[in-house]
Amino acid sequence: MLAVPTISLVGALPPYHGDAQKRFVSDKDEWDIRRYAVISGRAEACGLDWQPHFKALMAHERANGRTEDQMTYIGVLHGMQSASIKDQPCSASKREKARKAVQGSINQLR
């Protein structure tokens, strides 16, 4: 199981005065997005291309009918979460695990 560091989005997004239910995602969806972000962050830490993984996540979320506000939230959440771990050290075995995790995740998102 992936350990997902906790981050705060307070102040990361501008104030929103519309329907909050349309902007934010469910707790389960947020957890899943954080998990995908950890995979991207580990890939980046290991020198792998994380962008196809991020693009697959965003395409998946858009295909599920997310609003523009939700897509913005998902993008910021992913970016902050992945940035929180992208500078961690990476061994050869971690690199291989990260490569497999990225590919498996992309396949799952399609």
A tleap script that builds the chain and sets N, CA, C and O, in Angstrom:
source leaprc.protein.ff14SB
mol = sequence {
  NMET LEU ALA VAL PRO THR ILE SER LEU VAL
  GLY ALA LEU PRO PRO TYR HIE GLY ASP ALA
  GLN LYS ARG PHE VAL SER ASP LYS ASP GLU
  TRP ASP ILE ARG ARG TYR ALA VAL ILE SER
  GLY ARG ALA GLU ALA CYS GLY LEU ASP TRP
  GLN PRO HIE PHE LYS ALA LEU MET ALA HIE
  GLU ARG ALA ASN GLY ARG THR GLU ASP GLN
  MET THR TYR ILE GLY VAL LEU HIE GLY MET
  GLN SER ALA SER ILE LYS ASP GLN PRO CYS
  SER ALA SER LYS ARG GLU LYS ALA ARG LYS
  ALA VAL GLN GLY SER ILE ASN GLN LEU CARG
}
set mol.1.N position { 0.840 -1.181 0.000 }
set mol.1.CA position { 0.000 0.000 0.000 }
set mol.1.C position { 0.882 1.240 0.000 }
set mol.1.O position { 1.917 1.272 0.665 }
set mol.2.N position { 0.478 2.240 -0.733 }
set mol.2.CA position { 1.235 3.476 -0.824 }
set mol.2.C position { 1.002 4.348 0.397 }
set mol.2.O position { -0.132 4.540 0.834 }
set mol.3.N position { 2.084 4.868 0.935 }
set mol.3.CA position { 1.974 5.844 2.010 }
set mol.3.C position { 1.768 7.205 1.362 }
set mol.3.O position { 2.598 7.648 0.567 }
set mol.4.N position { 0.692 7.856 1.690 }
set mol.4.CA position { 0.360 9.139 1.074 }
set mol.4.C position { 0.580 10.243 2.093 }
set mol.4.O position { -0.165 10.342 3.068 }
set mol.5.N position { 1.615 11.094 1.879 }
set mol.5.CA position { 1.838 12.200 2.799 }
set mol.5.C position { 0.648 13.153 2.791 }
set mol.5.O position { -0.024 13.312 1.771 }
set mol.6.N position { 0.397 13.776 3.916 }
set mol.6.CA position { -0.712 14.718 4.024 }
set mol.6.C position { -0.233 16.110 3.639 }
set mol.6.O position { 0.816 16.566 4.094 }
set mol.7.N position { -1.006 16.774 2.801 }
set mol.7.CA position { -0.720 18.153 2.418 }
set mol.7.C position { -1.974 18.980 2.637 }
set mol.7.O position { -3.073 18.435 2.747 }
set mol.8.N position { -1.813 20.278 2.701 }
set mol.8.CA position { -2.957 21.174 2.862 }
set mol.8.C position { -3.119 22.023 1.610 }
set mol.8.O position { -2.145 22.545 1.068 }
set mol.9.N position { -4.358 22.155 1.161 }
set mol.9.CA position { -4.644 23.011 0.010 }
set mol.9.C position { -5.138 24.386 0.436 }
set mol.9.O position { -5.528 25.191 -0.411 }
set mol.10.N position { -5.127 24.666 1.735 }
set mol.10.CA position { -5.589 25.960 2.224 }
set mol.10.C position { -4.715 27.048 1.605 }
set mol.10.O position { -3.492 27.034 1.747 }
set mol.11.N position { -5.347 27.969 0.932 }
set mol.11.CA position { -4.626 29.061 0.291 }
set mol.11.C position { -4.070 28.728 -1.083 }
set mol.11.O position { -3.570 29.615 -1.774 }
set mol.12.N position { -4.147 27.468 -1.492 }
set mol.12.CA position { -3.607 27.071 -2.790 }
set mol.12.C position { -4.549 27.412 -3.931 }
set mol.12.O position { -4.113 27.580 -5.070 }
set mol.13.N position { -5.813 27.514 -3.639 }
set mol.13.CA position { -6.814 27.825 -4.655 }
set mol.13.C position { -7.512 29.126 -4.291 }
set mol.13.O position { -7.661 29.442 -3.111 }
set mol.14.N position { -7.941 29.882 -5.295 }
set mol.14.CA position { -8.669 31.116 -4.995 }
set mol.14.C position { -10.006 30.811 -4.344 }
set mol.14.O position { -10.520 29.701 -4.488 }
set mol.15.N position { -10.581 31.773 -3.631 }
set mol.15.CA position { -11.899 31.553 -3.027 }
set mol.15.C position { -12.916 31.170 -4.096 }
set mol.15.O position { -12.865 31.665 -5.222 }
set mol.16.N position { -13.814 30.307 -3.741 }
set mol.16.CA position { -14.830 29.835 -4.681 }
set mol.16.C position { -16.187 30.190 -4.114 }
set mol.16.O position { -16.490 29.852 -2.970 }
set mol.17.N position { -17.007 30.868 -4.897 }
set mol.17.CA position { -18.294 31.342 -4.406 }
set mol.17.C position { -19.470 30.627 -5.043 }
set mol.17.O position { -20.616 31.039 -4.867 }
set mol.18.N position { -19.198 29.560 -5.779 }
set mol.18.CA position { -20.268 28.790 -6.409 }
set mol.18.C position { -20.661 27.607 -5.549 }
set mol.18.O position { -20.468 27.619 -4.333 }
set mol.19.N position { -21.201 26.610 -6.168 }
set mol.19.CA position { -21.643 25.394 -5.499 }
set mol.19.C position { -20.424 24.541 -5.142 }
set mol.19.O position { -19.798 23.954 -6.024 }
set mol.20.N position { -20.089 24.474 -3.855 }
set mol.20.CA position { -18.897 23.739 -3.420 }
set mol.20.C position { -18.940 22.272 -3.819 }
set mol.20.O position { -17.894 21.655 -4.019 }
set mol.21.N position { -20.126 21.714 -3.936 }
set mol.21.CA position { -20.233 20.305 -4.315 }
set mol.21.C position { -19.739 20.070 -5.743 }
set mol.21.O position { -19.323 18.962 -6.081 }
set mol.22.N position { -19.783 21.097 -6.572 }
set mol.22.CA position { -19.313 20.959 -7.947 }
set mol.22.C position { -17.816 21.209 -8.067 }
set mol.22.O position { -17.204 20.825 -9.063 }
set mol.23.N position { -17.228 21.839 -7.079 }
set mol.23.CA position { -15.807 22.152 -7.138 }
set mol.23.C position { -14.959 21.029 -6.571 }
set mol.23.O position { -13.974 20.620 -7.184 }
set mol.24.N position { -15.327 20.542 -5.437 }
set mol.24.CA position { -14.515 19.556 -4.758 }
set mol.24.C position { -14.962 18.150 -5.104 }
set mol.24.O position { -16.027 17.938 -5.684 }
set mol.25.N position { -14.134 17.209 -4.740 }
set mol.25.CA position { -14.406 15.802 -5.027 }
set mol.25.C position { -14.686 15.076 -3.719 }
set mol.25.O position { -14.409 15.600 -2.640 }
set mol.26.N position { -15.234 13.875 -3.817 }
set mol.26.CA position { -15.524 13.095 -2.611 }
set mol.26.C position { -14.221 12.720 -1.909 }
set mol.26.O position { -13.146 12.767 -2.507 }
set mol.27.N position { -14.328 12.351 -0.650 }
set mol.27.CA position { -13.147 11.923 0.101 }
set mol.27.C position { -12.463 10.751 -0.585 }
set mol.27.O position { -11.236 10.710 -0.672 }
set mol.28.N position { -13.248 9.800 -1.070 }
set mol.28.CA position { -12.668 8.639 -1.749 }
set mol.28.C position { -11.934 9.061 -3.016 }
set mol.28.O position { -10.823 8.600 -3.278 }
set mol.29.N position { -12.558 9.940 -3.802 }
set mol.29.CA position { -11.908 10.410 -5.027 }
set mol.29.C position { -10.636 11.190 -4.705 }
set mol.29.O position { -9.628 11.054 -5.398 }
set mol.30.N position { -10.685 12.004 -3.655 }
set mol.30.CA position { -9.487 12.751 -3.271 }
set mol.30.C position { -8.372 11.796 -2.865 }
set mol.30.O position { -7.216 12.006 -3.231 }
set mol.31.N position { -8.699 10.766 -2.126 }
set mol.31.CA position { -7.701 9.771 -1.736 }
set mol.31.C position { -7.098 9.113 -2.977 }
set mol.31.O position { -5.883 8.936 -3.060 }
set mol.32.N position { -7.944 8.755 -3.934 }
set mol.32.CA position { -7.453 8.135 -5.171 }
set mol.32.C position { -6.534 9.087 -5.930 }
set mol.32.O position { -5.491 8.672 -6.435 }
set mol.33.N position { -6.911 10.352 -6.014 }
set mol.33.CA position { -6.088 11.336 -6.720 }
set mol.33.C position { -4.746 11.495 -6.022 }
set mol.33.O position { -3.709 11.589 -6.680 }
set mol.34.N position { -4.760 11.525 -4.702 }
set mol.34.CA position { -3.499 11.602 -3.951 }
set mol.34.C position { -2.631 10.372 -4.231 }
set mol.34.O position { -1.412 10.482 -4.368 }
set mol.35.N position { -3.263 9.216 -4.312 }
set mol.35.CA position { -2.516 7.981 -4.592 }
set mol.35.C position { -1.878 8.059 -5.984 }
set mol.35.O position { -0.716 7.693 -6.159 }
set mol.36.N position { -2.637 8.532 -6.961 }
set mol.36.CA position { -2.074 8.703 -8.306 }
set mol.36.C position { -0.930 9.714 -8.286 }
set mol.36.O position { 0.063 9.544 -8.994 }
set mol.37.N position { -1.067 10.758 -7.484 }
set mol.37.CA position { -0.021 11.776 -7.389 }
set mol.37.C position { 1.253 11.215 -6.779 }
set mol.37.O position { 2.351 11.594 -7.187 }
set mol.38.N position { 1.122 10.322 -5.813 }
set mol.38.CA position { 2.298 9.684 -5.225 }
set mol.38.C position { 3.028 8.872 -6.292 }
set mol.38.O position { 4.257 8.880 -6.352 }
set mol.39.N position { 2.278 8.179 -7.123 }
set mol.39.CA position { 2.896 7.417 -8.214 }
set mol.39.C position { 3.655 8.370 -9.141 }
set mol.39.O position { 4.783 8.079 -9.537 }
set mol.40.N position { 3.047 9.496 -9.484 }
set mol.40.CA position { 3.725 10.481 -10.340 }
set mol.40.C position { 4.969 11.043 -9.659 }
set mol.40.O position { 6.017 11.182 -10.290 }
set mol.41.N position { 4.853 11.363 -8.377 }
set mol.41.CA position { 5.989 11.905 -7.636 }
set mol.41.C position { 7.138 10.926 -7.542 }
set mol.41.O position { 8.300 11.311 -7.675 }
set mol.42.N position { 6.823 9.663 -7.315 }
set mol.42.CA position { 7.880 8.646 -7.272 }
set mol.42.C position { 8.524 8.484 -8.638 }
set mol.42.O position { 9.738 8.311 -8.739 }
set mol.43.N position { 7.720 8.537 -9.681 }
set mol.43.CA position { 8.275 8.449 -11.038 }
set mol.43.C position { 9.244 9.606 -11.276 }
set mol.43.O position { 10.348 9.402 -11.779 }
set mol.44.N position { 8.830 10.808 -10.915 }
set mol.44.CA position { 9.703 11.969 -11.106 }
set mol.44.C position { 10.976 11.842 -10.279 }
set mol.44.O position { 12.063 12.164 -10.758 }
set mol.45.N position { 10.848 11.378 -9.046 }
set mol.45.CA position { 12.016 11.196 -8.184 }
set mol.45.C position { 13.008 10.210 -8.788 }
set mol.45.O position { 14.214 10.306 -8.558 }
set mol.46.N position { 12.491 9.267 -9.561 }
set mol.46.CA position { 13.336 8.229 -10.163 }
set mol.46.C position { 13.750 8.573 -11.591 }
set mol.46.O position { 14.321 7.736 -12.289 }
set mol.47.N position { 13.468 9.788 -12.026 }
set mol.47.CA position { 13.882 10.211 -13.353 }
set mol.47.C position { 13.035 9.658 -14.482 }
set mol.47.O position { 13.451 9.665 -15.640 }
set mol.48.N position { 11.844 9.179 -14.146 }
set mol.48.CA position { 10.930 8.648 -15.158 }
set mol.48.C position { 9.989 9.756 -15.628 }
set mol.48.O position { 9.792 10.753 -14.934 }
set mol.49.N position { 9.417 9.570 -16.804 }
set mol.49.CA position { 8.474 10.550 -17.342 }
set mol.49.C position { 7.126 10.365 -16.654 }
set mol.49.O position { 6.439 9.372 -16.893 }
set mol.50.N position { 6.746 11.305 -15.810 }
set mol.50.CA position { 5.496 11.235 -15.060 }
set mol.50.C position { 4.329 11.853 -15.828 }
set mol.50.O position { 3.172 11.627 -15.471 }
set mol.51.N position { 4.612 12.627 -16.874 }
set mol.51.CA position { 3.553 13.363 -17.560 }
set mol.51.C position { 2.504 12.477 -18.233 }
set mol.51.O position { 1.323 12.821 -18.179 }
set mol.52.N position { 2.870 11.350 -18.869 }
set mol.52.CA position { 1.814 10.497 -19.429 }
set mol.52.C position { 0.847 9.992 -18.353 }
set mol.52.O position { -0.341 9.808 -18.616 }
set mol.53.N position { 1.362 9.771 -17.151 }
set mol.53.CA position { 0.528 9.327 -16.039 }
set mol.53.C position { -0.455 10.429 -15.646 }
set mol.53.O position { -1.646 10.172 -15.467 }
set mol.54.N position { 0.048 11.646 -15.516 }
set mol.54.CA position { -0.805 12.788 -15.182 }
set mol.54.C position { -1.855 13.012 -16.268 }
set mol.54.O position { -3.025 13.243 -15.964 }
set mol.55.N position { -1.442 12.945 -17.519 }
set mol.55.CA position { -2.386 13.142 -18.630 }
set mol.55.C position { -3.470 12.069 -18.633 }
set mol.55.O position { -4.631 12.362 -18.918 }
set mol.56.N position { -3.100 10.831 -18.318 }
set mol.56.CA position { -4.095 9.749 -18.251 }
set mol.56.C position { -5.093 10.012 -17.129 }
set mol.56.O position { -6.293 9.795 -17.300 }
set mol.57.N position { -4.603 10.479 -15.983 }
set mol.57.CA position { -5.489 10.812 -14.863 }
set mol.57.C position { -6.460 11.918 -15.260 }
set mol.57.O position { -7.663 11.805 -15.024 }
set mol.58.N position { -5.943 12.977 -15.856 }
set mol.58.CA position { -6.803 14.101 -16.216 }
set mol.58.C position { -7.813 13.708 -17.293 }
set mol.58.O position { -8.963 14.144 -17.243 }
set mol.59.N position { -7.406 12.899 -18.256 }
set mol.59.CA position { -8.337 12.433 -19.295 }
set mol.59.C position { -9.434 11.581 -18.673 }
set mol.59.O position { -10.602 11.683 -19.047 }
set mol.60.N position { -9.048 10.741 -17.722 }
set mol.60.CA position { -10.013 9.886 -17.022 }
set mol.60.C position { -11.032 10.739 -16.263 }
set mol.60.O position { -12.236 10.497 -16.340 }
set mol.61.N position { -10.543 11.727 -15.538 }
set mol.61.CA position { -11.426 12.588 -14.754 }
set mol.61.C position { -12.345 13.410 -15.662 }
set mol.61.O position { -13.530 13.568 -15.368 }
set mol.62.N position { -11.803 13.930 -16.755 }
set mol.62.CA position { -12.631 14.702 -17.693 }
set mol.62.C position { -13.705 13.810 -18.308 }
set mol.62.O position { -14.849 14.237 -18.462 }
set mol.63.N position { -13.346 12.572 -18.663 }
set mol.63.CA position { -14.311 11.631 -19.245 }
set mol.63.C position { -15.418 11.286 -18.251 }
set mol.63.O position { -16.517 10.899 -18.651 }
set mol.64.N position { -15.128 11.427 -16.959 }
set mol.64.CA position { -16.130 11.158 -15.928 }
set mol.64.C position { -16.999 12.378 -15.631 }
set mol.64.O position { -17.765 12.375 -14.668 }
set mol.65.N position { -16.882 13.420 -16.455 }
set mol.65.CA position { -17.786 14.560 -16.345 }
set mol.65.C position { -17.410 15.617 -15.326 }
set mol.65.O position { -18.277 16.366 -14.875 }
set mol.66.N position { -16.159 15.699 -14.955 }
set mol.66.CA position { -15.743 16.725 -13.991 }
set mol.66.C position { -15.930 18.120 -14.573 }
set mol.66.O position { -15.761 18.335 -15.774 }
set mol.67.N position { -16.278 19.054 -13.714 }
set mol.67.CA position { -16.383 20.454 -14.122 }
set mol.67.C position { -14.979 21.049 -14.225 }
set mol.67.O position { -14.005 20.442 -13.781 }
set mol.68.N position { -14.887 22.236 -14.813 }
set mol.68.CA position { -13.587 22.907 -14.910 }
set mol.68.C position { -13.020 23.195 -13.519 }
set mol.68.O position { -11.817 23.065 -13.295 }
set mol.69.N position { -13.887 23.584 -12.591 }
set mol.69.CA position { -13.421 23.835 -11.221 }
set mol.69.C position { -12.885 22.555 -10.587 }
set mol.69.O position { -11.855 22.582 -9.914 }
set mol.70.N position { -13.563 21.454 -10.793 }
set mol.70.CA position { -13.085 20.182 -10.257 }
set mol.70.C position { -11.758 19.790 -10.900 }
set mol.70.O position { -10.859 19.297 -10.219 }
set mol.71.N position { -11.632 20.006 -12.213 }
set mol.71.CA position { -10.380 19.673 -12.900 }
set mol.71.C position { -9.229 20.512 -12.350 }
set mol.71.O position { -8.116 20.015 -12.177 }
set mol.72.N position { -9.505 21.784 -12.077 }
set mol.72.CA position { -8.486 22.646 -11.485 }
set mol.72.C position { -8.076 22.115 -10.121 }
set mol.72.O position { -6.886 22.018 -9.820 }
set mol.73.N position { -9.050 21.775 -9.304 }
set mol.73.CA position { -8.772 21.234 -7.973 }
set mol.73.C position { -7.938 19.962 -8.077 }
set mol.73.O position { -6.957 19.800 -7.352 }
set mol.74.N position { -8.322 19.066 -8.969 }
set mol.74.CA position { -7.606 17.801 -9.149 }
set mol.74.C position { -6.166 18.069 -9.589 }
set mol.74.O position { -5.234 17.440 -9.088 }
set mol.75.N position { -5.988 19.000 -10.520 }
set mol.75.CA position { -4.642 19.325 -10.987 }
set mol.75.C position { -3.766 19.901 -9.891 }
set mol.75.O position { -2.600 19.528 -9.762 }
set mol.76.N position { -4.326 20.812 -9.095 }
set mol.76.CA position { -3.562 21.407 -7.994 }
set mol.76.C position { -3.255 20.355 -6.936 }
set mol.76.O position { -2.128 20.280 -6.447 }
set mol.77.N position { -4.236 19.553 -6.581 }
set mol.77.CA position { -4.024 18.495 -5.594 }
set mol.77.C position { -2.927 17.545 -6.063 }
set mol.77.O position { -2.021 17.212 -5.299 }
set mol.78.N position { -3.008 17.112 -7.307 }
set mol.78.CA position { -1.993 16.208 -7.859 }
set mol.78.C position { -0.612 16.862 -7.820 }
set mol.78.O position { 0.366 16.236 -7.410 }
set mol.79.N position { -0.538 18.117 -8.245 }
set mol.79.CA position { 0.746 18.805 -8.275 }
set mol.79.C position { 1.370 18.980 -6.907 }
set mol.79.O position { 2.567 18.753 -6.730 }
set mol.80.N position { 0.571 19.379 -5.947 }
set mol.80.CA position { 1.101 19.577 -4.596 }
set mol.80.C position { 1.510 18.257 -3.963 }
set mol.80.O position { 2.550 18.175 -3.309 }
set mol.81.N position { 0.697 17.225 -4.154 }
set mol.81.CA position { 1.006 15.925 -3.557 }
set mol.81.C position { 2.259 15.327 -4.189 }
set mol.81.O position { 3.131 14.832 -3.475 }
set mol.82.N position { 2.359 15.366 -5.510 }
set mol.82.CA position { 3.524 14.775 -6.167 }
set mol.82.C position { 4.789 15.566 -5.844 }
set mol.82.O position { 5.860 14.981 -5.689 }
set mol.83.N position { 4.675 16.887 -5.740 }
set mol.83.CA position { 5.838 17.712 -5.406 }
set mol.83.C position { 6.357 17.420 -4.004 }
set mol.83.O position { 7.541 17.610 -3.727 }
set mol.84.N position { 5.479 16.961 -3.123 }
set mol.84.CA position { 5.898 16.705 -1.742 }
set mol.84.C position { 6.828 15.502 -1.630 }
set mol.84.O position { 7.464 15.314 -0.593 }
set mol.85.N position { 6.921 14.682 -2.680 }
set mol.85.CA position { 7.791 13.499 -2.599 }
set mol.85.C position { 8.773 13.385 -3.751 }
set mol.85.O position { 9.567 12.444 -3.772 }
set mol.86.N position { 8.755 14.298 -4.702 }
set mol.86.CA position { 9.560 14.149 -5.910 }
set mol.86.C position { 11.063 14.230 -5.666 }
set mol.86.O position { 11.844 13.830 -6.529 }
set mol.87.N position { 11.479 14.731 -4.524 }
set mol.87.CA position { 12.901 14.863 -4.235 }
set mol.87.C position { 13.447 13.738 -3.359 }
set mol.87.O position { 14.584 13.809 -2.892 }
set mol.88.N position { 12.648 12.713 -3.139 }
set mol.88.CA position { 13.115 11.583 -2.337 }
set mol.88.C position { 14.131 10.765 -3.127 }
set mol.88.O position { 14.073 10.725 -4.356 }
set mol.89.N position { 15.067 10.107 -2.428 }
set mol.89.CA position { 16.055 9.285 -3.132 }
set mol.89.C position { 15.398 8.097 -3.835 }
set mol.89.O position { 14.334 7.628 -3.430 }
set mol.90.N position { 16.049 7.623 -4.892 }
set mol.90.CA position { 15.495 6.524 -5.680 }
set mol.90.C position { 16.590 5.518 -6.010 }
set mol.90.O position { 17.580 5.851 -6.661 }
set mol.91.N position { 16.402 4.295 -5.557 }
set mol.91.CA position { 17.324 3.204 -5.884 }
set mol.91.C position { 16.872 2.544 -7.182 }
set mol.91.O position { 15.805 2.861 -7.710 }
set mol.92.N position { 17.680 1.632 -7.689 }
set mol.92.CA position { 17.321 0.905 -8.917 }
set mol.92.C position { 16.035 0.110 -8.714 }
set mol.92.O position { 15.196 0.050 -9.613 }
set mol.93.N position { 15.874 -0.501 -7.540 }
set mol.93.CA position { 14.660 -1.291 -7.299 }
set mol.93.C position { 13.430 -0.380 -7.183 }
set mol.93.O position { 12.352 -0.732 -7.662 }
set mol.94.N position { 13.587 0.785 -6.552 }
set mol.94.CA position { 12.471 1.732 -6.464 }
set mol.94.C position { 12.109 2.265 -7.845 }
set mol.94.O position { 10.937 2.495 -8.142 }
set mol.95.N position { 13.116 2.459 -8.680 }
set mol.95.CA position { 12.865 2.934 -10.047 }
set mol.95.C position { 12.030 1.919 -10.816 }
set mol.95.O position { 11.093 2.291 -11.522 }
set mol.96.N position { 12.363 0.646 -10.683 }
set mol.96.CA position { 11.605 -0.395 -11.383 }
set mol.96.C position { 10.180 -0.476 -10.838 }
set mol.96.O position { 9.231 -0.631 -11.608 }
set mol.97.N position { 10.024 -0.372 -9.521 }
set mol.97.CA position { 8.680 -0.372 -8.928 }
set mol.97.C position { 7.877 0.832 -9.415 }
set mol.97.O position { 6.688 0.714 -9.715 }
set mol.98.N position { 8.528 1.978 -9.491 }
set mol.98.CA position { 7.848 3.188 -9.963 }
set mol.98.C position { 7.433 3.033 -11.421 }
set mol.98.O position { 6.327 3.424 -11.794 }
set mol.99.N position { 8.304 2.470 -12.243 }
set mol.99.CA position { 7.977 2.259 -13.656 }
set mol.99.C position { 6.756 1.364 -13.799 }
set mol.99.O position { 5.848 1.656 -14.577 }
set mol.100.N position { 6.742 0.263 -13.036 }
set mol.100.CA position { 5.603 -0.664 -13.082 }
set mol.100.C position { 4.331 -0.004 -12.547 }
set mol.100.O position { 3.244 -0.216 -13.084 }
set mol.101.N position { 4.470 0.793 -11.495 }
set mol.101.CA position { 3.298 1.469 -10.919 }
set mol.101.C position { 2.701 2.459 -11.915 }
set mol.101.O position { 1.481 2.545 -12.052 }
set mol.102.N position { 3.555 3.203 -12.606 }
set mol.102.CA position { 3.066 4.159 -13.604 }
set mol.102.C position { 2.320 3.424 -14.706 }
set mol.102.O position { 1.207 3.806 -15.069 }
set mol.103.N position { 2.929 2.370 -15.239 }
set mol.103.CA position { 2.281 1.648 -16.336 }
set mol.103.C position { 0.973 0.999 -15.884 }
set mol.103.O position { -0.028 1.055 -16.598 }
set mol.104.N position { 0.981 0.388 -14.707 }
set mol.104.CA position { -0.239 -0.226 -14.187 }
set mol.104.C position { -1.340 0.791 -13.952 }
set mol.104.O position { -2.511 0.530 -14.225 }
set mol.105.N position { -0.957 1.945 -13.446 }
set mol.105.CA position { -1.923 2.998 -13.178 }
set mol.105.C position { -2.503 3.557 -14.478 }
set mol.105.O position { -3.709 3.784 -14.576 }
set mol.106.N position { -1.649 3.777 -15.469 }
set mol.106.CA position { -2.134 4.258 -16.770 }
set mol.106.C position { -3.121 3.257 -17.353 }
set mol.106.O position { -4.171 3.643 -17.867 }
set mol.107.N position { -2.789 1.981 -17.274 }
set mol.107.CA position { -3.701 0.947 -17.789 }
set mol.107.C position { -5.034 0.965 -17.050 }
set mol.107.O position { -6.086 0.781 -17.662 }
set mol.108.N position { -4.993 1.184 -15.747 }
set mol.108.CA position { -6.212 1.232 -14.936 }
set mol.108.C position { -7.073 2.442 -15.299 }
set mol.108.O position { -8.301 2.357 -15.298 }
set mol.109.N position { -6.439 3.544 -15.601 }
set mol.109.CA position { -7.162 4.779 -15.900 }
set mol.109.C position { -7.799 4.785 -17.286 }
set mol.109.O position { -8.712 5.568 -17.546 }
set mol.110.N position { -7.335 3.939 -18.151 }
set mol.110.CA position { -7.874 3.914 -19.535 }
set mol.110.C position { -9.204 3.245 -19.593 }
set mol.110.O position { -9.795 3.137 -20.668 }
savepdb mol mol.pdb
quit
